[in-house]
Amino acid sequence: MEMSSSTKNEVEDAAAPADDVPALAKHLERMVDRYNSGRSKFVGEDEEAEEEDNSFLQFLDMVDRISTASSTSSTSSSTSSVFASHELDEIALVLEKAMSLLEKRLSSLLLHQDPKTKPPNKSLSFSSPSYLSAYPDTHSPRPPLHDHHIQDPFNFSPQKISTLNKIATAMIAAGYHIECYLAFANFRRTAFRTSLQTFGFGSTRMEDLYKMPWESLGPEIATWNQVVWHCTTVLFQSERRLYESIFPDHPSVSQNLFCDLARQVIIHLLNFAHGAVLTKWTTEKLFKFLDMYETLREEIVGGSFLESGAKELVYETDAAKDRIVEAIVAMFCDLKNSIKNDNERIPVPNGAVHPLTRYVMNYLKYACEYKDTLEEVFEQGKRRNESEKCGEVEEGGDVEKEKNSGFAVQLMKIMELLDANVERKSALYKDEALRYFFMMNNGRYIVQKVKGCEELHELMGDNWCRRRQSGLRLYHKCYQRETWSKVVQCLKPEGLQVSGNKVSKQLVKERFKCFNRMFEEIHKCQSCWLVSDQQLQSELRVSVSALVIPAYRSFVGRFKQYLVSTRHIDKYIKYNPDDIELLIDDFFAGNSASMSRRRT
């Protein structure tokens, strides 16, 4: 039975003498032609193949023997060459064809990922955390290192790694290490870029970042934080293992490939940080910038496996961190200046907690989630004299401030500015009682926020809280004095007697009428005043009741007898003490209440 030409050639190739290099070169050329023409499949083209076929191993063996003999001949010091000149040229040409084929196959293997390898799981979300309306977003932790949703996008099957290793080894041995290196570098760089794009991180230019509105840039920063984390904890480790598996006998090639790729990726990531920090530094950006600082604070360079160029990357990373520190300090300055320069001339209705008070206290509460980071940032800012740059001069001789961290000093300064702002706002009220009520209401909100946040309470200290509580008690007394002193004075018995010890019926009528008028005016007004703190609301009602009801009950009990015979007595004694207590329960609810409420 006659053999096919393809089978015949393969048999002839197998029978080629081991020491006849020109003959081996001819056989190798025929194999290259068969592979290029498609008459033979190259290893890796059949996705179902489990093992390398013998022809491929024979192909690599021929390449190795020919390249070794050719190299030995070209470096021989003998005056006579082992091969003739034309034979050397033919051998070199065949090797070049073989290397071109190997390079194509190498590129094909690198381009097409193993179909058995799972792609990155789309359930790993790099989107930004949900925002709180009008307030900063919370400190969102990154997913854990061994999150089961995270897949390694660079896995290759053992069979493919073995094939890549053999091709790379053959190319390097034949002197084609540059071509091998560039093929790996180009395709792995593309694979890395594609992987990052899968997670939503593109190639936005710095000038585009600078122009990007914060509504778009904020989520981009959140994605960047997660991408940096994913690169340094998953992708870089996977990429390094891949190179080490393919180049076990050429550690310098493996090291250089990884370092070049990692350097390009890190520079790309740092360029994003530099671009983001060029945007205007405003208060609402603080928390995203703190996330960026924390990300860069981790060892993203990894000096232990990035020896070449590590110093440059460390310098670039530190430069980005310094700019972020400068931005964070400036954002706190922006917050302080916004409080100091707030000249709103319209008082908040009903003496309620001012929106600025709410914003600042919630802002500081969320900032305390980054307490350790902010203390580190302000310590760096102090060393670089950032406070002078933003126009601050710290008070000298303040022992309490000197013993506190930079972040604590900033908090105290903000509290002082907020106190001054609340006091300025209180002057907008014409009613003195409402003025004190406003300061008490806002002051209570501030204290409760501090006491309700462990980190904020620790930074401000118990002494600060005690001083503030004392101030709130003073505001409470001033409110009572301005509101109820005249009412209680009206219920005193002095001045009701005429002609010796005789009580004037007319004067008793006037006192009751006076009390009714003043109480009804206060009820109408202060039922609209708003205290959102339920405990403070209850405390105020109890204190008013304790002041007014005993005095009213005593006055009614003592002087009601003088009006028993009076027609329309309910014109004067309109309320019994229980009615007064019920009506006081309407106070500070923020609603216009009716005076018709009576106990039945």
mmCIF file of C-alpha atoms in Angstrom, residues 2-308:
data_model
loop_
_atom_site.group_PDB
_atom_site.id
_atom_site.type_symbol
_atom_site.label_atom_id
_atom_site.label_comp_id
_atom_site.label_asym_id
_atom_site.label_seq_id
_atom_site.Cartn_x
_atom_site.Cartn_y
_atom_site.Cartn_z
ATOM 1 C CA GLU A 2 1.471 3.340 -1.042
ATOM 2 C CA MET A 3 1.936 5.988 1.669
ATOM 3 C CA SER A 4 0.613 9.552 1.278
ATOM 4 C CA SER A 5 3.183 12.243 0.633
ATOM 5 C CA SER A 6 2.560 13.763 4.091
ATOM 6 C CA THR A 7 3.086 10.471 5.873
ATOM 7 C CA LYS A 8 6.118 9.716 3.732
ATOM 8 C CA ASN A 9 7.694 13.052 4.638
ATOM 9 C CA GLU A 10 7.104 12.450 8.340
ATOM 10 C CA VAL A 11 8.800 9.066 8.101
ATOM 11 C CA GLU A 12 11.728 10.603 6.273
ATOM 12 C CA ASP A 13 11.978 13.335 8.939
ATOM 13 C CA ALA A 14 12.054 10.733 11.676
ATOM 14 C CA ALA A 15 14.791 8.836 9.876
ATOM 15 C CA ALA A 16 16.993 11.888 9.398
ATOM 16 C CA PRO A 17 20.534 11.304 10.726
ATOM 17 C CA ALA A 18 21.183 13.090 14.002
ATOM 18 C CA ASP A 19 24.564 14.439 12.948
ATOM 19 C CA ASP A 20 23.618 15.567 9.423
ATOM 20 C CA VAL A 21 22.607 19.171 10.182
ATOM 21 C CA PRO A 22 22.028 20.265 6.563
ATOM 22 C CA ALA A 23 19.757 17.257 6.087
ATOM 23 C CA LEU A 24 17.934 18.055 9.338
ATOM 24 C CA ALA A 25 17.507 21.620 8.114
ATOM 25 C CA LYS A 26 15.841 20.367 4.926
ATOM 26 C CA HIS A 27 13.519 18.115 6.929
ATOM 27 C CA LEU A 28 12.732 21.013 9.270
ATOM 28 C CA GLU A 29 11.933 23.233 6.307
ATOM 29 C CA ARG A 30 9.481 20.633 4.997
ATOM 30 C CA MET A 31 7.762 20.517 8.391
ATOM 31 C CA VAL A 32 7.518 24.302 8.448
ATOM 32 C CA ASP A 33 5.971 24.258 4.973
ATOM 33 C CA ARG A 34 3.438 21.602 6.028
ATOM 34 C CA TYR A 35 2.430 23.600 9.109
ATOM 35 C CA ASN A 36 2.176 26.841 7.132
ATOM 36 C CA SER A 37 0.115 25.191 4.406
ATOM 37 C CA GLY A 38 -2.243 23.649 6.933
ATOM 38 C CA ARG A 39 -1.519 20.056 5.947
ATOM 39 C CA SER A 40 -0.361 19.408 9.521
ATOM 40 C CA LYS A 41 -1.876 20.802 12.674
ATOM 41 C CA PHE A 42 0.386 22.658 15.008
ATOM 42 C CA VAL A 43 0.120 21.824 18.688
ATOM 43 C CA GLY A 44 -2.484 23.945 20.455
ATOM 44 C CA GLU A 45 -4.722 24.310 17.379
ATOM 45 C CA ASP A 46 -6.785 21.322 18.420
ATOM 46 C CA GLU A 47 -8.627 22.352 21.575
ATOM 47 C CA GLU A 48 -9.414 18.735 22.398
ATOM 48 C CA ALA A 49 -5.776 17.655 22.357
ATOM 49 C CA GLU A 50 -4.545 16.444 25.694
ATOM 50 C CA GLU A 51 -0.932 15.759 24.851
ATOM 51 C CA GLU A 52 1.637 17.185 22.481
ATOM 52 C CA ASP A 53 2.016 15.092 19.367
ATOM 53 C CA ASN A 54 5.323 13.508 18.483
ATOM 54 C CA SER A 55 5.758 15.617 15.380
ATOM 55 C CA PHE A 56 5.794 18.797 17.460
ATOM 56 C CA LEU A 57 8.375 17.347 19.849
ATOM 57 C CA GLN A 58 10.419 16.231 16.849
ATOM 58 C CA PHE A 59 10.077 19.715 15.369
ATOM 59 C CA LEU A 60 11.442 21.323 18.546
ATOM 60 C CA ASP A 61 14.217 18.740 18.758
ATOM 61 C CA MET A 62 15.316 19.571 15.222
ATOM 62 C CA VAL A 63 15.232 23.292 16.005
ATOM 63 C CA ASP A 64 17.375 22.700 19.078
ATOM 64 C CA ARG A 65 19.978 20.569 17.294
ATOM 65 C CA ILE A 66 20.204 22.865 14.298
ATOM 66 C CA SER A 67 20.442 26.054 16.367
ATOM 67 C CA THR A 68 23.077 24.448 18.624
ATOM 68 C CA ALA A 69 25.186 23.269 15.670
ATOM 69 C CA SER A 70 24.795 26.595 13.909
ATOM 70 C CA SER A 71 25.820 28.497 17.020
ATOM 71 C CA THR A 72 28.824 26.244 17.566
ATOM 72 C CA SER A 73 29.937 26.710 13.981
ATOM 73 C CA SER A 74 29.573 30.497 14.042
ATOM 74 C CA THR A 75 31.607 30.816 17.239
ATOM 75 C CA SER A 76 34.283 28.281 16.300
ATOM 76 C CA SER A 77 37.842 29.636 16.372
ATOM 77 C CA SER A 78 38.894 27.107 13.784
ATOM 78 C CA THR A 79 39.983 28.508 10.473
ATOM 79 C CA SER A 80 37.814 25.972 8.655
ATOM 80 C CA SER A 81 34.084 26.033 9.228
ATOM 81 C CA VAL A 82 32.119 22.827 9.821
ATOM 82 C CA PHE A 83 29.668 23.938 7.144
ATOM 83 C CA ALA A 84 30.096 25.624 3.835
ATOM 84 C CA SER A 85 29.048 29.234 3.514
ATOM 85 C CA HIS A 86 25.963 28.465 1.469
ATOM 86 C CA GLU A 87 24.958 25.776 3.977
ATOM 87 C CA LEU A 88 25.164 28.259 6.859
ATOM 88 C CA ASP A 89 22.953 30.658 4.936
ATOM 89 C CA GLU A 90 20.408 27.934 4.234
ATOM 90 C CA ILE A 91 20.431 26.806 7.860
ATOM 91 C CA ALA A 92 19.967 30.380 9.061
ATOM 92 C CA LEU A 93 17.076 30.861 6.631
ATOM 93 C CA VAL A 94 15.368 27.669 7.793
ATOM 94 C CA LEU A 95 15.806 28.673 11.453
ATOM 95 C CA GLU A 96 14.328 32.055 10.678
ATOM 96 C CA LYS A 97 11.296 30.382 9.100
ATOM 97 C CA ALA A 98 10.971 28.040 12.058
ATOM 98 C CA MET A 99 11.231 30.934 14.514
ATOM 99 C CA SER A 100 8.616 32.882 12.583
ATOM 100 C CA LEU A 101 6.302 29.903 12.820
ATOM 101 C CA LEU A 102 6.965 29.478 16.540
ATOM 102 C CA GLU A 103 6.391 33.175 17.133
ATOM 103 C CA LYS A 104 3.022 32.991 15.342
ATOM 104 C CA ARG A 105 2.016 29.935 17.341
ATOM 105 C CA LEU A 106 3.186 31.585 20.541
ATOM 106 C CA SER A 107 1.072 34.638 19.774
ATOM 107 C CA SER A 108 -1.910 32.440 18.955
ATOM 108 C CA LEU A 109 -1.637 30.571 22.236
ATOM 109 C CA LEU A 110 -1.319 33.810 24.191
ATOM 110 C CA LEU A 111 -4.185 35.440 22.342
ATOM 111 C CA HIS A 112 -6.701 32.661 22.835
ATOM 112 C CA GLN A 113 -7.343 31.871 26.457
ATOM 113 C CA ASP A 114 -7.946 28.300 27.482
ATOM 114 C CA PRO A 115 -11.688 27.633 27.002
ATOM 115 C CA LYS A 116 -11.731 25.698 30.260
ATOM 116 C CA THR A 117 -10.648 28.799 32.183
ATOM 117 C CA LYS A 118 -13.501 30.806 33.635
ATOM 118 C CA PRO A 119 -13.620 34.506 32.733
ATOM 119 C CA PRO A 120 -13.697 37.139 35.480
ATOM 120 C CA ASN A 121 -16.899 36.834 37.470
ATOM 121 C CA LYS A 122 -19.140 39.787 36.691
ATOM 122 C CA SER A 123 -20.622 39.614 40.188
ATOM 123 C CA LEU A 124 -17.478 41.321 41.477
ATOM 124 C CA SER A 125 -18.739 44.878 41.449
ATOM 125 C CA PHE A 126 -16.372 47.821 41.380
ATOM 126 C CA SER A 127 -19.129 50.402 41.407
ATOM 127 C CA SER A 128 -19.113 53.146 44.013
ATOM 128 C CA PRO A 129 -21.001 52.699 47.294
ATOM 129 C CA SER A 130 -24.430 54.273 47.587
ATOM 130 C CA TYR A 131 -24.429 57.919 48.531
ATOM 131 C CA LEU A 132 -26.251 59.395 51.482
ATOM 132 C CA SER A 133 -28.444 62.248 50.358
ATOM 133 C CA ALA A 134 -26.605 65.547 50.893
ATOM 134 C CA TYR A 135 -24.057 63.844 53.119
ATOM 135 C CA PRO A 136 -20.740 62.071 52.517
ATOM 136 C CA ASP A 137 -20.800 58.365 51.699
ATOM 137 C CA THR A 138 -19.739 55.854 54.292
ATOM 138 C CA HIS A 139 -16.382 54.166 54.485
ATOM 139 C CA SER A 140 -16.882 51.070 52.336
ATOM 140 C CA PRO A 141 -14.382 48.251 52.988
ATOM 141 C CA ARG A 142 -12.828 46.444 50.058
ATOM 142 C CA PRO A 143 -13.768 42.800 49.412
ATOM 143 C CA PRO A 144 -11.607 40.277 51.291
ATOM 144 C CA LEU A 145 -8.543 38.807 49.604
ATOM 145 C CA HIS A 146 -10.068 35.359 49.219
ATOM 146 C CA ASP A 147 -13.518 36.487 48.106
ATOM 147 C CA HIS A 148 -15.004 33.523 46.234
ATOM 148 C CA HIS A 149 -16.393 35.830 43.546
ATOM 149 C CA ILE A 150 -12.895 36.829 42.412
ATOM 150 C CA GLN A 151 -11.583 34.703 39.580
ATOM 151 C CA ASP A 152 -8.063 34.630 38.200
ATOM 152 C CA PRO A 153 -8.448 35.847 34.598
ATOM 153 C CA PHE A 154 -4.970 34.698 33.535
ATOM 154 C CA ASN A 155 -5.176 30.967 34.150
ATOM 155 C CA PHE A 156 -3.797 28.693 31.464
ATOM 156 C CA SER A 157 -4.176 24.929 31.386
ATOM 157 C CA PRO A 158 -1.077 22.883 32.342
ATOM 158 C CA GLN A 159 -0.949 21.630 28.743
ATOM 159 C CA LYS A 160 -0.836 25.167 27.350
ATOM 160 C CA ILE A 161 1.803 26.292 29.866
ATOM 161 C CA SER A 162 3.927 23.273 28.919
ATOM 162 C CA THR A 163 3.618 24.178 25.240
ATOM 163 C CA LEU A 164 4.421 27.842 25.859
ATOM 164 C CA ASN A 165 7.436 26.785 27.886
ATOM 165 C CA LYS A 166 8.779 24.561 25.105
ATOM 166 C CA ILE A 167 8.257 27.233 22.432
ATOM 167 C CA ALA A 168 9.850 29.957 24.566
ATOM 168 C CA THR A 169 12.790 27.719 25.461
ATOM 169 C CA ALA A 170 13.369 26.880 21.793
ATOM 170 C CA MET A 171 13.220 30.525 20.724
ATOM 171 C CA ILE A 172 15.609 31.655 23.450
ATOM 172 C CA ALA A 173 18.044 28.836 22.671
ATOM 173 C CA ALA A 174 17.993 29.817 18.999
ATOM 174 C CA GLY A 175 18.875 33.422 19.869
ATOM 175 C CA TYR A 176 15.358 34.776 19.304
ATOM 176 C CA HIS A 177 14.856 35.864 22.913
ATOM 177 C CA ILE A 178 13.898 39.425 21.891
ATOM 178 C CA GLU A 179 11.098 38.209 19.618
ATOM 179 C CA CYS A 180 9.922 35.857 22.351
ATOM 180 C CA TYR A 181 10.072 38.626 24.932
ATOM 181 C CA LEU A 182 8.144 41.112 22.780
ATOM 182 C CA ALA A 183 5.430 38.584 21.952
ATOM 183 C CA PHE A 184 4.835 37.900 25.630
ATOM 184 C CA ALA A 185 5.054 41.577 26.589
ATOM 185 C CA ASN A 186 2.601 42.760 23.916
ATOM 186 C CA PHE A 187 -0.041 40.115 24.415
ATOM 187 C CA ARG A 188 0.076 40.088 28.203
ATOM 188 C CA ARG A 189 -0.167 43.876 28.284
ATOM 189 C CA THR A 190 -3.273 43.653 26.101
ATOM 190 C CA ALA A 191 -4.722 40.880 28.284
ATOM 191 C CA PHE A 192 -4.134 42.955 31.409
ATOM 192 C CA ARG A 193 -5.764 46.024 29.882
ATOM 193 C CA THR A 194 -8.765 43.946 28.809
ATOM 194 C CA SER A 195 -9.108 42.511 32.303
ATOM 195 C CA LEU A 196 -9.141 45.987 33.859
ATOM 196 C CA GLN A 197 -11.747 47.122 31.347
ATOM 197 C CA THR A 198 -13.896 44.149 32.374
ATOM 198 C CA PHE A 199 -14.029 45.681 35.828
ATOM 199 C CA GLY A 200 -14.987 49.091 34.452
ATOM 200 C CA PHE A 201 -11.582 50.778 34.514
ATOM 201 C CA GLY A 202 -10.636 52.292 31.159
ATOM 202 C CA SER A 203 -7.887 54.518 29.849
ATOM 203 C CA THR A 204 -9.205 57.951 30.724
ATOM 204 C CA ARG A 205 -6.636 60.655 30.012
ATOM 205 C CA MET A 206 -5.503 63.020 32.760
ATOM 206 C CA GLU A 207 -6.893 66.057 30.946
ATOM 207 C CA ASP A 208 -10.278 64.328 30.704
ATOM 208 C CA LEU A 209 -10.207 63.512 34.421
ATOM 209 C CA TYR A 210 -9.609 67.174 35.169
ATOM 210 C CA LYS A 211 -12.732 68.148 33.226
ATOM 211 C CA MET A 212 -14.907 65.313 34.508
ATOM 212 C CA PRO A 213 -17.838 66.356 36.763
ATOM 213 C CA TRP A 214 -17.671 65.019 40.296
ATOM 214 C CA GLU A 215 -20.831 62.962 39.771
ATOM 215 C CA SER A 216 -18.831 60.916 37.251
ATOM 216 C CA LEU A 217 -15.382 61.140 38.838
ATOM 217 C CA GLY A 218 -16.551 59.921 42.264
ATOM 218 C CA PRO A 219 -17.618 56.484 40.967
ATOM 219 C CA GLU A 220 -14.451 56.363 38.830
ATOM 220 C CA ILE A 221 -12.328 56.805 41.972
ATOM 221 C CA ALA A 222 -14.275 54.045 43.724
ATOM 222 C CA THR A 223 -13.587 51.757 40.772
ATOM 223 C CA TRP A 224 -9.917 52.767 40.759
ATOM 224 C CA ASN A 225 -9.545 51.855 44.436
ATOM 225 C CA GLN A 226 -10.940 48.394 43.811
ATOM 226 C CA VAL A 227 -8.878 47.887 40.653
ATOM 227 C CA VAL A 228 -5.629 48.786 42.451
ATOM 228 C CA TRP A 229 -6.508 46.382 45.222
ATOM 229 C CA HIS A 230 -7.384 43.642 42.725
ATOM 230 C CA CYS A 231 -4.168 44.160 40.758
ATOM 231 C CA THR A 232 -1.901 44.035 43.792
ATOM 232 C CA THR A 233 -3.601 41.123 45.538
ATOM 233 C CA VAL A 234 -4.715 38.954 42.625
ATOM 234 C CA LEU A 235 -3.599 39.899 39.130
ATOM 235 C CA PHE A 236 0.075 40.673 39.787
ATOM 236 C CA GLN A 237 0.534 37.457 41.746
ATOM 237 C CA SER A 238 -1.158 35.471 38.993
ATOM 238 C CA GLU A 239 0.917 37.148 36.287
ATOM 239 C CA ARG A 240 4.147 36.496 38.110
ATOM 240 C CA ARG A 241 3.275 32.814 38.584
ATOM 241 C CA LEU A 242 2.504 32.566 34.881
ATOM 242 C CA TYR A 243 5.952 33.869 33.869
ATOM 243 C CA GLU A 244 7.709 31.683 36.405
ATOM 244 C CA SER A 245 5.886 28.624 35.050
ATOM 245 C CA ILE A 246 6.793 29.388 31.445
ATOM 246 C CA PHE A 247 10.401 30.499 32.081
ATOM 247 C CA PRO A 248 11.610 28.288 34.963
ATOM 248 C CA ASP A 249 15.100 28.058 33.447
ATOM 249 C CA HIS A 250 15.304 31.751 32.555
ATOM 250 C CA PRO A 251 14.507 33.682 35.761
ATOM 251 C CA SER A 252 15.872 36.941 34.368
ATOM 252 C CA VAL A 253 13.403 36.812 31.466
ATOM 253 C CA SER A 254 10.537 36.038 33.862
ATOM 254 C CA GLN A 255 11.578 38.843 36.191
ATOM 255 C CA ASN A 256 11.979 41.426 33.444
ATOM 256 C CA LEU A 257 8.662 40.559 31.793
ATOM 257 C CA PHE A 258 6.802 40.868 35.054
ATOM 258 C CA CYS A 259 8.564 44.050 36.153
ATOM 259 C CA ASP A 260 7.955 45.779 32.820
ATOM 260 C CA LEU A 261 4.267 44.895 32.839
ATOM 261 C CA ALA A 262 3.731 45.748 36.503
ATOM 262 C CA ARG A 263 5.571 49.035 36.082
ATOM 263 C CA GLN A 264 3.371 50.070 33.145
ATOM 264 C CA VAL A 265 0.186 49.133 35.003
ATOM 265 C CA ILE A 266 1.239 50.922 38.196
ATOM 266 C CA ILE A 267 2.250 54.067 36.292
ATOM 267 C CA HIS A 268 -1.128 53.979 34.536
ATOM 268 C CA LEU A 269 -2.912 53.669 37.907
ATOM 269 C CA LEU A 270 -0.796 56.435 39.444
ATOM 270 C CA ASN A 271 -1.545 58.701 36.481
ATOM 271 C CA PHE A 272 -5.222 58.360 37.364
ATOM 272 C CA ALA A 273 -4.466 59.429 40.950
ATOM 273 C CA HIS A 274 -2.455 62.421 39.724
ATOM 274 C CA GLY A 275 -5.278 63.387 37.378
ATOM 275 C CA ALA A 276 -7.983 63.065 40.041
ATOM 276 C CA VAL A 277 -6.050 65.213 42.507
ATOM 277 C CA LEU A 278 -5.778 68.005 39.921
ATOM 278 C CA THR A 279 -9.513 68.648 40.185
ATOM 279 C CA LYS A 280 -10.838 71.391 42.461
ATOM 280 C CA TRP A 281 -10.506 70.411 46.122
ATOM 281 C CA THR A 282 -13.947 70.691 47.685
ATOM 282 C CA THR A 283 -15.368 69.348 50.909
ATOM 283 C CA GLU A 284 -17.551 66.635 49.403
ATOM 284 C CA LYS A 285 -14.532 64.939 47.773
ATOM 285 C CA LEU A 286 -12.802 64.201 51.082
ATOM 286 C CA PHE A 287 -13.915 60.615 51.542
ATOM 287 C CA LYS A 288 -13.023 59.449 48.055
ATOM 288 C CA PHE A 289 -9.575 61.030 48.456
ATOM 289 C CA LEU A 290 -9.146 59.300 51.799
ATOM 290 C CA ASP A 291 -9.928 56.017 50.070
ATOM 291 C CA MET A 292 -7.261 56.812 47.471
ATOM 292 C CA TYR A 293 -4.735 57.621 50.195
ATOM 293 C CA GLU A 294 -5.453 54.345 51.995
ATOM 294 C CA THR A 295 -5.061 52.463 48.718
ATOM 295 C CA LEU A 296 -1.695 54.057 47.972
ATOM 296 C CA ARG A 297 -0.592 53.507 51.563
ATOM 297 C CA GLU A 298 -0.628 49.754 50.903
ATOM 298 C CA GLU A 299 2.430 48.192 49.274
ATOM 299 C CA ILE A 300 1.304 48.496 45.678
ATOM 300 C CA VAL A 301 4.892 48.596 44.388
ATOM 301 C CA GLY A 302 6.064 45.406 46.065
ATOM 302 C CA GLY A 303 9.792 46.063 46.155
ATOM 303 C CA SER A 304 10.568 42.402 46.838
ATOM 304 C CA PHE A 305 9.626 41.452 43.279
ATOM 305 C CA LEU A 306 10.062 44.758 41.464
ATOM 306 C CA GLU A 307 13.774 45.310 41.954
ATOM 307 C CA SER A 308 14.303 47.112 38.670
#
